[in-house]
Short mmCIF file of C-alpha atoms and ligand atoms in Angstrom, two decimals:
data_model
loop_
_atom_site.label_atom_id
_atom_site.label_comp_id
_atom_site.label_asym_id
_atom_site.label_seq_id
_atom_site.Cartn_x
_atom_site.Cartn_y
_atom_site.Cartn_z
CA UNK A 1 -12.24 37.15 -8.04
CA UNK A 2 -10.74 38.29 -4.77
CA UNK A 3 -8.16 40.25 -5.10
CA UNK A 4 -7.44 42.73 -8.11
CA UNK A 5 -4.27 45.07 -7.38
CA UNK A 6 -5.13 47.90 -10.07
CA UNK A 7 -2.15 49.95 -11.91
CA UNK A 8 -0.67 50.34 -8.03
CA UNK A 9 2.26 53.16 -8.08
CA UNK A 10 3.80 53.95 -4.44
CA UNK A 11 6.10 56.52 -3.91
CA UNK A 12 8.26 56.85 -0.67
CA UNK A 13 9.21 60.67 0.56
CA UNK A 14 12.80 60.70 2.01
CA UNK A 15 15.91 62.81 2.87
CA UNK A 16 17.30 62.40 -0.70
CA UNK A 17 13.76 62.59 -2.62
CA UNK A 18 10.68 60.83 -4.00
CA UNK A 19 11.67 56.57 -4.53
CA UNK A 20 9.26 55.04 -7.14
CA UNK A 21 9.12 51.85 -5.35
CA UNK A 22 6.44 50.24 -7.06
CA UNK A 23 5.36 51.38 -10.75
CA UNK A 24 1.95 49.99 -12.31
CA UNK A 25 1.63 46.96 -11.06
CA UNK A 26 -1.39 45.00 -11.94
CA UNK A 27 -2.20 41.27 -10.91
CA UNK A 28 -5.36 39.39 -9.72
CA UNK A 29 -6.19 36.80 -7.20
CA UNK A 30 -8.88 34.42 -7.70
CA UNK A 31 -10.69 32.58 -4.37
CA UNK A 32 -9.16 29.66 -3.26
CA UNK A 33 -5.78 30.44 -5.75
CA UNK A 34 -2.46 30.33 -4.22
CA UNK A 35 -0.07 33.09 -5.78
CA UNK A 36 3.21 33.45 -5.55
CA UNK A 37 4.79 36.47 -5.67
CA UNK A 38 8.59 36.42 -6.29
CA UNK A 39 11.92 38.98 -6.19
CA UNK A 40 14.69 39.91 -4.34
CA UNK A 41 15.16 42.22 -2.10
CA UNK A 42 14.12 45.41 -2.89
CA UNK A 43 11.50 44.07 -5.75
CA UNK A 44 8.70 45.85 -3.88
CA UNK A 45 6.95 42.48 -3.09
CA UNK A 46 6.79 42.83 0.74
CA UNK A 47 5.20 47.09 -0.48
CA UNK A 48 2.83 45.32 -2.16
CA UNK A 49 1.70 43.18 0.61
CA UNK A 50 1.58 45.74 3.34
CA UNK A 51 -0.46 47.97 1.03
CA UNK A 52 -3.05 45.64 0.67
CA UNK A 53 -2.88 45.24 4.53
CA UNK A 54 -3.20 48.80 5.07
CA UNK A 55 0.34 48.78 6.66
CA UNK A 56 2.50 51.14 4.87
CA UNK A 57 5.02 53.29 6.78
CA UNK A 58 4.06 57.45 7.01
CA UNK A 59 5.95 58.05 4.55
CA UNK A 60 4.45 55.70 1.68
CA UNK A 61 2.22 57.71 -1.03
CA UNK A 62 0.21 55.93 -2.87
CA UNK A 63 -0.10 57.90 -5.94
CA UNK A 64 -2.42 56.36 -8.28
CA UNK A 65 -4.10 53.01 -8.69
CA UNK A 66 -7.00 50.77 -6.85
CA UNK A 67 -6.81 47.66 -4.38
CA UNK A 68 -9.97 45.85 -5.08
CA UNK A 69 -10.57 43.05 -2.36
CA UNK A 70 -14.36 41.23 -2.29
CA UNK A 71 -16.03 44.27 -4.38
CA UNK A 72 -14.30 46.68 -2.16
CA UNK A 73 -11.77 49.54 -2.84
CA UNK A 74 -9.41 49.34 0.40
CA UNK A 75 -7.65 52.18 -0.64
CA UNK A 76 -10.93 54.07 0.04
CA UNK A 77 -11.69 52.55 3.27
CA UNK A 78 -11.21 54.60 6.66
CA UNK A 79 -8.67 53.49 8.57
CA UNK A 80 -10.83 51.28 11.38
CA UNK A 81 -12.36 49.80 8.41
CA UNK A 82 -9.45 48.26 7.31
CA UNK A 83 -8.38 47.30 11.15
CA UNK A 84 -11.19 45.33 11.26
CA UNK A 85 -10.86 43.28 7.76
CA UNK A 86 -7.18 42.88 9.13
CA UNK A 87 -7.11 39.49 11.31
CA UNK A 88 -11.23 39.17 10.61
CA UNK A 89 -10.78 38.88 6.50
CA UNK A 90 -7.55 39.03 5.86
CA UNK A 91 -4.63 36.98 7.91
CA UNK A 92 -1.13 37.57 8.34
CA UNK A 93 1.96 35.11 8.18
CA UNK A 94 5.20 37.25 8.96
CA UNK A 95 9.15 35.55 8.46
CA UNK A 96 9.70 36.04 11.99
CA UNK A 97 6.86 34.54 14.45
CA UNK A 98 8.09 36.23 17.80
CA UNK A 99 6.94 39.56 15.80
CA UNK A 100 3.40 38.18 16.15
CA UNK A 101 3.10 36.31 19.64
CA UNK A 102 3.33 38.43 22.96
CA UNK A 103 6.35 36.85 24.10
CA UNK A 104 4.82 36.96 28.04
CA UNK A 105 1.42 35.20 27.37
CA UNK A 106 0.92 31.72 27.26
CA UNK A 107 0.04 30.18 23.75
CA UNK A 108 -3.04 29.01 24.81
CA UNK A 109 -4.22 32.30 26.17
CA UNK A 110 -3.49 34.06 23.13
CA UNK A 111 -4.93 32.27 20.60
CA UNK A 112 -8.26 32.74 22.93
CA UNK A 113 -7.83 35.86 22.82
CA UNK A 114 -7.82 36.42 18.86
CA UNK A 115 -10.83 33.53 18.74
CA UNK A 116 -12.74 35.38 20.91
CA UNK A 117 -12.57 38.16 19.67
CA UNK A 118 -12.98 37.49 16.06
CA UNK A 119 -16.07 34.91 16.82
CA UNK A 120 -17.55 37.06 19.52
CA UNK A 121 -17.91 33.43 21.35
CA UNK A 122 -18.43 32.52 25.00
CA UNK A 123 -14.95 31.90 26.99
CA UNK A 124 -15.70 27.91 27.41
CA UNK A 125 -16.51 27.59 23.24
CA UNK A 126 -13.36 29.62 22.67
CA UNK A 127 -10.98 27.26 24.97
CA UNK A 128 -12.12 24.62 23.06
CA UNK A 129 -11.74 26.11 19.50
CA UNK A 130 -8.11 27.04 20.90
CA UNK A 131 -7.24 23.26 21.00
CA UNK A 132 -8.96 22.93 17.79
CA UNK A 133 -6.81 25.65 16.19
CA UNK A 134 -3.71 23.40 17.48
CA UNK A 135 -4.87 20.28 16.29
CA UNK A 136 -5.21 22.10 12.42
CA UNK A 137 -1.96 22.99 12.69
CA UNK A 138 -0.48 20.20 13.59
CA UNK A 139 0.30 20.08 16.90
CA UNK A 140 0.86 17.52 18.83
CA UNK A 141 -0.62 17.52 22.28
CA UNK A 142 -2.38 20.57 21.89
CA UNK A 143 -3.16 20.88 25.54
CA UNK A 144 0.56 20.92 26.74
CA UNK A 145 1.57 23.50 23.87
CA UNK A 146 -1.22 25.68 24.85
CA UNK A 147 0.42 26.22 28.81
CA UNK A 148 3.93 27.23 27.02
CA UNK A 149 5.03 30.48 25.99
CA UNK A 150 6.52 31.53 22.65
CA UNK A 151 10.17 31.21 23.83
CA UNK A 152 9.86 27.55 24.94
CA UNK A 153 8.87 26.73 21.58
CA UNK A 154 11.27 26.10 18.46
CA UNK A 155 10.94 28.26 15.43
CA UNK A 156 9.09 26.13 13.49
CA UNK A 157 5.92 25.28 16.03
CA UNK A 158 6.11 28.89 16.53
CA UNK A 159 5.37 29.37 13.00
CA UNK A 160 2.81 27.11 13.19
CA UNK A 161 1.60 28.84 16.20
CA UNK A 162 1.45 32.31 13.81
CA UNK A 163 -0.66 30.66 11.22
CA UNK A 164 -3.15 29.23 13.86
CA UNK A 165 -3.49 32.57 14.73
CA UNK A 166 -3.68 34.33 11.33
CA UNK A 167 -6.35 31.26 10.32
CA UNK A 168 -8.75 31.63 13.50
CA UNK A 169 -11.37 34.22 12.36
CA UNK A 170 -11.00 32.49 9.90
CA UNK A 171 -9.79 34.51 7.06
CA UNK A 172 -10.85 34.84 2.99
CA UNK A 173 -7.32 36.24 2.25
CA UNK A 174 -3.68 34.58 3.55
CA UNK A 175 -1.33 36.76 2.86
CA UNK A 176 2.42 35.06 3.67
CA UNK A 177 5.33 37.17 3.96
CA UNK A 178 8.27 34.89 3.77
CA UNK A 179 7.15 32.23 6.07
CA UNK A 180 9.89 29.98 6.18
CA UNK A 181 12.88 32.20 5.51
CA UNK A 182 13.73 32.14 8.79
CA UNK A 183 13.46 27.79 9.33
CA UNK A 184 15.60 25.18 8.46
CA UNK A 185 14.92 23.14 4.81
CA UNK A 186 12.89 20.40 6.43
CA UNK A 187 10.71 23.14 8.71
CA UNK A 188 10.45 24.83 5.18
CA UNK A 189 8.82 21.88 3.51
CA UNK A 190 6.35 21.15 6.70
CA UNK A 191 5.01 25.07 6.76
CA UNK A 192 4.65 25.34 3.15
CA UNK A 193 2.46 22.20 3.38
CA UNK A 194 0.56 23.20 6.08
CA UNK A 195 -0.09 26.30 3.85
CA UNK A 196 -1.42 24.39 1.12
CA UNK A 197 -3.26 21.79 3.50
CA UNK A 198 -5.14 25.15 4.98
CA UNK A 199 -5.98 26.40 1.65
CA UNK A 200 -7.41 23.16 0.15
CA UNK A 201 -9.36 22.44 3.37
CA UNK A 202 -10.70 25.98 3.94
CA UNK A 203 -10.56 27.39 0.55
CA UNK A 204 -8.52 30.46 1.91
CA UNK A 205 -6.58 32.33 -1.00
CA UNK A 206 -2.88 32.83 -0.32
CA UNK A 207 -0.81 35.58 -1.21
CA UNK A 208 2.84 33.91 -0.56
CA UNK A 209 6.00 36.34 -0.92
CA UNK A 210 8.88 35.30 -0.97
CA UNK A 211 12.80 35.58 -3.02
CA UNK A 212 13.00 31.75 -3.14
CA UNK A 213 11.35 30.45 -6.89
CA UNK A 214 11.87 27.01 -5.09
CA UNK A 215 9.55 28.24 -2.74
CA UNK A 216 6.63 29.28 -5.05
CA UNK A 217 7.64 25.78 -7.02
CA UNK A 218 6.34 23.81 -4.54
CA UNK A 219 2.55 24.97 -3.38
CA UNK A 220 1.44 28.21 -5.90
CA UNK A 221 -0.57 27.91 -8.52
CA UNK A 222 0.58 31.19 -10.41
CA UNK A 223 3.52 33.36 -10.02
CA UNK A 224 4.15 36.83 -10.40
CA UNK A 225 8.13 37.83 -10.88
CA UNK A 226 8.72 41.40 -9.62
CA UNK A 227 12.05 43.28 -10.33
CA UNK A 228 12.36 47.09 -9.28
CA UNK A 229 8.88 47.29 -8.17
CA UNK A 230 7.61 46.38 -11.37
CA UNK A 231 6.12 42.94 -12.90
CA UNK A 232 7.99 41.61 -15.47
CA UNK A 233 6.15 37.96 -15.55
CA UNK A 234 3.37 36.81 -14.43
CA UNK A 235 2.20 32.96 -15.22
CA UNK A 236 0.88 29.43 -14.57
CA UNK A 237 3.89 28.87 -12.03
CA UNK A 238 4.80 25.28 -13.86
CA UNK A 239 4.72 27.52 -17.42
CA UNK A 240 7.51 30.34 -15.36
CA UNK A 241 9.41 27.56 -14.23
CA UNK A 242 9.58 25.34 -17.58
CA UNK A 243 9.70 27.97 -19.82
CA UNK A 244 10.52 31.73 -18.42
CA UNK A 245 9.90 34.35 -20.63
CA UNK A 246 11.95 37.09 -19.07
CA UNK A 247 15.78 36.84 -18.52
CA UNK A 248 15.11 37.83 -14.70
CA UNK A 249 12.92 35.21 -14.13
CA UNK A 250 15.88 32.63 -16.29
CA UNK A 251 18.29 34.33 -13.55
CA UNK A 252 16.51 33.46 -10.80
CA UNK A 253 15.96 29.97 -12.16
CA UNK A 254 20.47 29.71 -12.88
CA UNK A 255 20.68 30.73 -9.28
CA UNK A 256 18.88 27.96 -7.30
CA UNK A 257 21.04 25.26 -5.60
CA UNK A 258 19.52 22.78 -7.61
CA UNK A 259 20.40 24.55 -10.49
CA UNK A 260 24.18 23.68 -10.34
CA UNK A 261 25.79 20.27 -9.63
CA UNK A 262 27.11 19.26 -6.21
CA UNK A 263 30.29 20.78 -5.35
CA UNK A 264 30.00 23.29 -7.99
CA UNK A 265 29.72 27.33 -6.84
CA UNK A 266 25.94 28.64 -6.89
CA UNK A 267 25.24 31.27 -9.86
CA UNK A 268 24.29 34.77 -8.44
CA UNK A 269 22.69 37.61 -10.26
CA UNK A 270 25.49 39.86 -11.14
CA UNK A 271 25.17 43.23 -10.52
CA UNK A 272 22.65 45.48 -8.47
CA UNK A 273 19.08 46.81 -9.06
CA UNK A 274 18.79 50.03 -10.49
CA UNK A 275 18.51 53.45 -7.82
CA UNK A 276 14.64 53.86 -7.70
CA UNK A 277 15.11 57.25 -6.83
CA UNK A 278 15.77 57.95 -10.83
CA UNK A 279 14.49 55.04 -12.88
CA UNK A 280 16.08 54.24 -16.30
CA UNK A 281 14.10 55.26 -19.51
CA UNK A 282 14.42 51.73 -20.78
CA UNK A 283 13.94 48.42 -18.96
CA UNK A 284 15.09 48.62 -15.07
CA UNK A 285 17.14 45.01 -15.84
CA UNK A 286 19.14 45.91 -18.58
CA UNK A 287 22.81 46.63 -16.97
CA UNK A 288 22.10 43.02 -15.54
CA UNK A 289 21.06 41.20 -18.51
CA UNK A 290 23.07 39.64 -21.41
CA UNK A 291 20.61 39.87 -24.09
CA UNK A 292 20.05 43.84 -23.49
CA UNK A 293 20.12 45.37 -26.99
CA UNK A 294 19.66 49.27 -27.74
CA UNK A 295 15.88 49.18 -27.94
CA UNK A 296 15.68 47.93 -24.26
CA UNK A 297 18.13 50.72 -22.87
CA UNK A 298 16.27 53.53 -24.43
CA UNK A 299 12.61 52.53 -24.79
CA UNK A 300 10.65 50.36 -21.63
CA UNK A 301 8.73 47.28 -22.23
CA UNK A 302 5.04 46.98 -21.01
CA UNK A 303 4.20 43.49 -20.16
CA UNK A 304 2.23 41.95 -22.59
CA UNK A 305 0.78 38.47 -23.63
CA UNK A 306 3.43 36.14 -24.76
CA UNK A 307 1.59 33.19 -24.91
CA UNK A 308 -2.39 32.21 -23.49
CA UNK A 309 -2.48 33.42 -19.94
CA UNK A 310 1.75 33.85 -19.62
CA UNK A 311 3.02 37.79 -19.60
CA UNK A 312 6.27 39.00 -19.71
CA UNK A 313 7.61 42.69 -20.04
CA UNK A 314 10.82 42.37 -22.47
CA UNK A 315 11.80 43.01 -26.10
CA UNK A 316 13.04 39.80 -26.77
CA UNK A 317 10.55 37.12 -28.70
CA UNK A 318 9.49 34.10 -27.53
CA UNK A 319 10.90 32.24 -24.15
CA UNK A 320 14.23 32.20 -22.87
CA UNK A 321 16.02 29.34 -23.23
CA UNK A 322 18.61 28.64 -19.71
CA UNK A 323 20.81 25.41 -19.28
FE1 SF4 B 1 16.88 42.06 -21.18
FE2 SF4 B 1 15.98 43.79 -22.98
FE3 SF4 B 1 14.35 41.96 -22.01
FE4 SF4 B 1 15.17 43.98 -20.47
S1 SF4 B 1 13.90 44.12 -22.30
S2 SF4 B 1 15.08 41.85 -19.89
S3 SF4 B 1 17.26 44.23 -21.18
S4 SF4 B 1 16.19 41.62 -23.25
#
């Protein structure tokens, strides 16, 4: 195993009190797996990721739980510790590329950068493994790209650009913040298989995040459904798709496009996520869901085994059935 994120509770300090943003979460990453973790906004999925990266804001306490990565508790680790398994071990795929490129150096001289400092290689070697790094990502003439900078570049090569970058130490751990929220359908498609291409070639385990269950549908292996910073499914990602076991996950599933019929109005999630800032006793989905029943407003469901290897945290038996 790579990964293991241990009964993980984070707590945010504000100006109106203590936010329990994420509460026990548990899930596992094996090498060369691609996981998908999926929610909307405000889910905690893009907490969890920075707090494996070691990139949580001041104000973030983590307040009990482990991060286990390769053997290792990060969560124990000084801070230059975990600089260094940042861009060395673990890369970084962010939705919006310019965040990542220095927007006055050339593409080229960037990416030699990064290589040569992750590979501690001479300045020729490193020019080379720049065009390389282009070529993997599928670039076409490398050498002209390399002389550009970011801003002459479109959105999606930039992306491209990011992940040549996050892939050049190269890493054990991906870990993709919504990667192709930002590009157009067709970009979507090419950067999600240049994800999977990576991590079949290289073995590199992904962490992809994202709100889209279309998006995890096409490359991730397993899925993990968060809603108010908790899991409540976690699965083979054709067994969440085919048969969801949690009404969040069924909503999520009612509200993609190709859900609905052409011309027809898309389904949305009615209603709002609970305040974090007091959580309800019961289970944090029930003023959205139509099967809520007393049990789930008063008493909250743990996730548990519904069927071999599939997990979902609600009172309701067996899967939910959607049309
Ligand atoms: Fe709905 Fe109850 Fe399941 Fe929560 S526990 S998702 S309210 S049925």
């Amino acid at each position: 195993m790579l990964l293991e994120v241990k009964n993980l509770y984070i707590d945010f300090e504000g100006m109106r009190g203590r936010t329990e943003a994420i509460k026990n979460i548990h899930f596992s990453l094996e090498k060369g797996e691609i996981l998908g973790i999926v929610g909307e906004s405000g889910s905690g999925k893009s907490i969890t990721a920075l707090s494996i990266l070691g990139l949580l804001e001041e104000n973030a306490i983590i307040s009990n739980g482990e991060i286990i990565y390769n053997g290792r508790n990060l969560l124990r680790l000084q801070k230059k510790e975990r600089q260094l398994l940042r861009g060395r071990e673990i890369g970084m795929v962010f939705q919006e590329p310019m965040t990542a490129l220095h927007p006055t150096m050339k593409i080229g001289k960037q990416l030699q950068h990064v290589i040569q400092r992750h590979r501690n290689i001479p300045a020729k070697e490193a020019k080379e493994a720049v065009l390389q790094a282009l070529q993997e990502v599928h670039i076409d003439q490398p050498e002209l790209v390399a002389k550009k900078y970011p801003f002459e570049l479109s959105g999606g090569m930039r992306q491209r650009i990011v992940i040549a970058l996050a892939m050049s130490a190269p890493p054990h751990l991906l870990i993709a913040d919504e990667p192709t929220t930002a590009l157009d359908v067709t970009i979507q498609y090419e950067i999600l298989n240049l994800i999977q291409e990576l991590n079949r070639k290289r073995g590199t385990s992904v962490l992809l995040i994202t709100h889209d269950l279309g998006v995890v549908s096409k490359i991730c292996d397993r899925t993990i459904v968060m809603y108010a910073g908790e899991v409540v499914e976690s699965g083979p990602t054709k067994e969440i798709l085919n048969r969801p076991n949690h009404p969040y996950t069924q909503s999520l599933l009612e509200a993609l496009p190709d859900s609905v019929s052409p011309g027809q109005p898309l389904r949305a999630i009615v209603g709002e996520t609970p305040s974090l800032l007091q959580r309800p006793n019961g289970c944090a989905f029930a003023t959205r869901c139509k099967y809520a029943m007393d049990i789930c407003r008063n008493h909250h469901p743990k996730l548990a085994e519904k069927e071999v290897n599939h997990q979902a945290a609600c009172w309701l038996e067996g899967t939910v059935s959607y049309d």
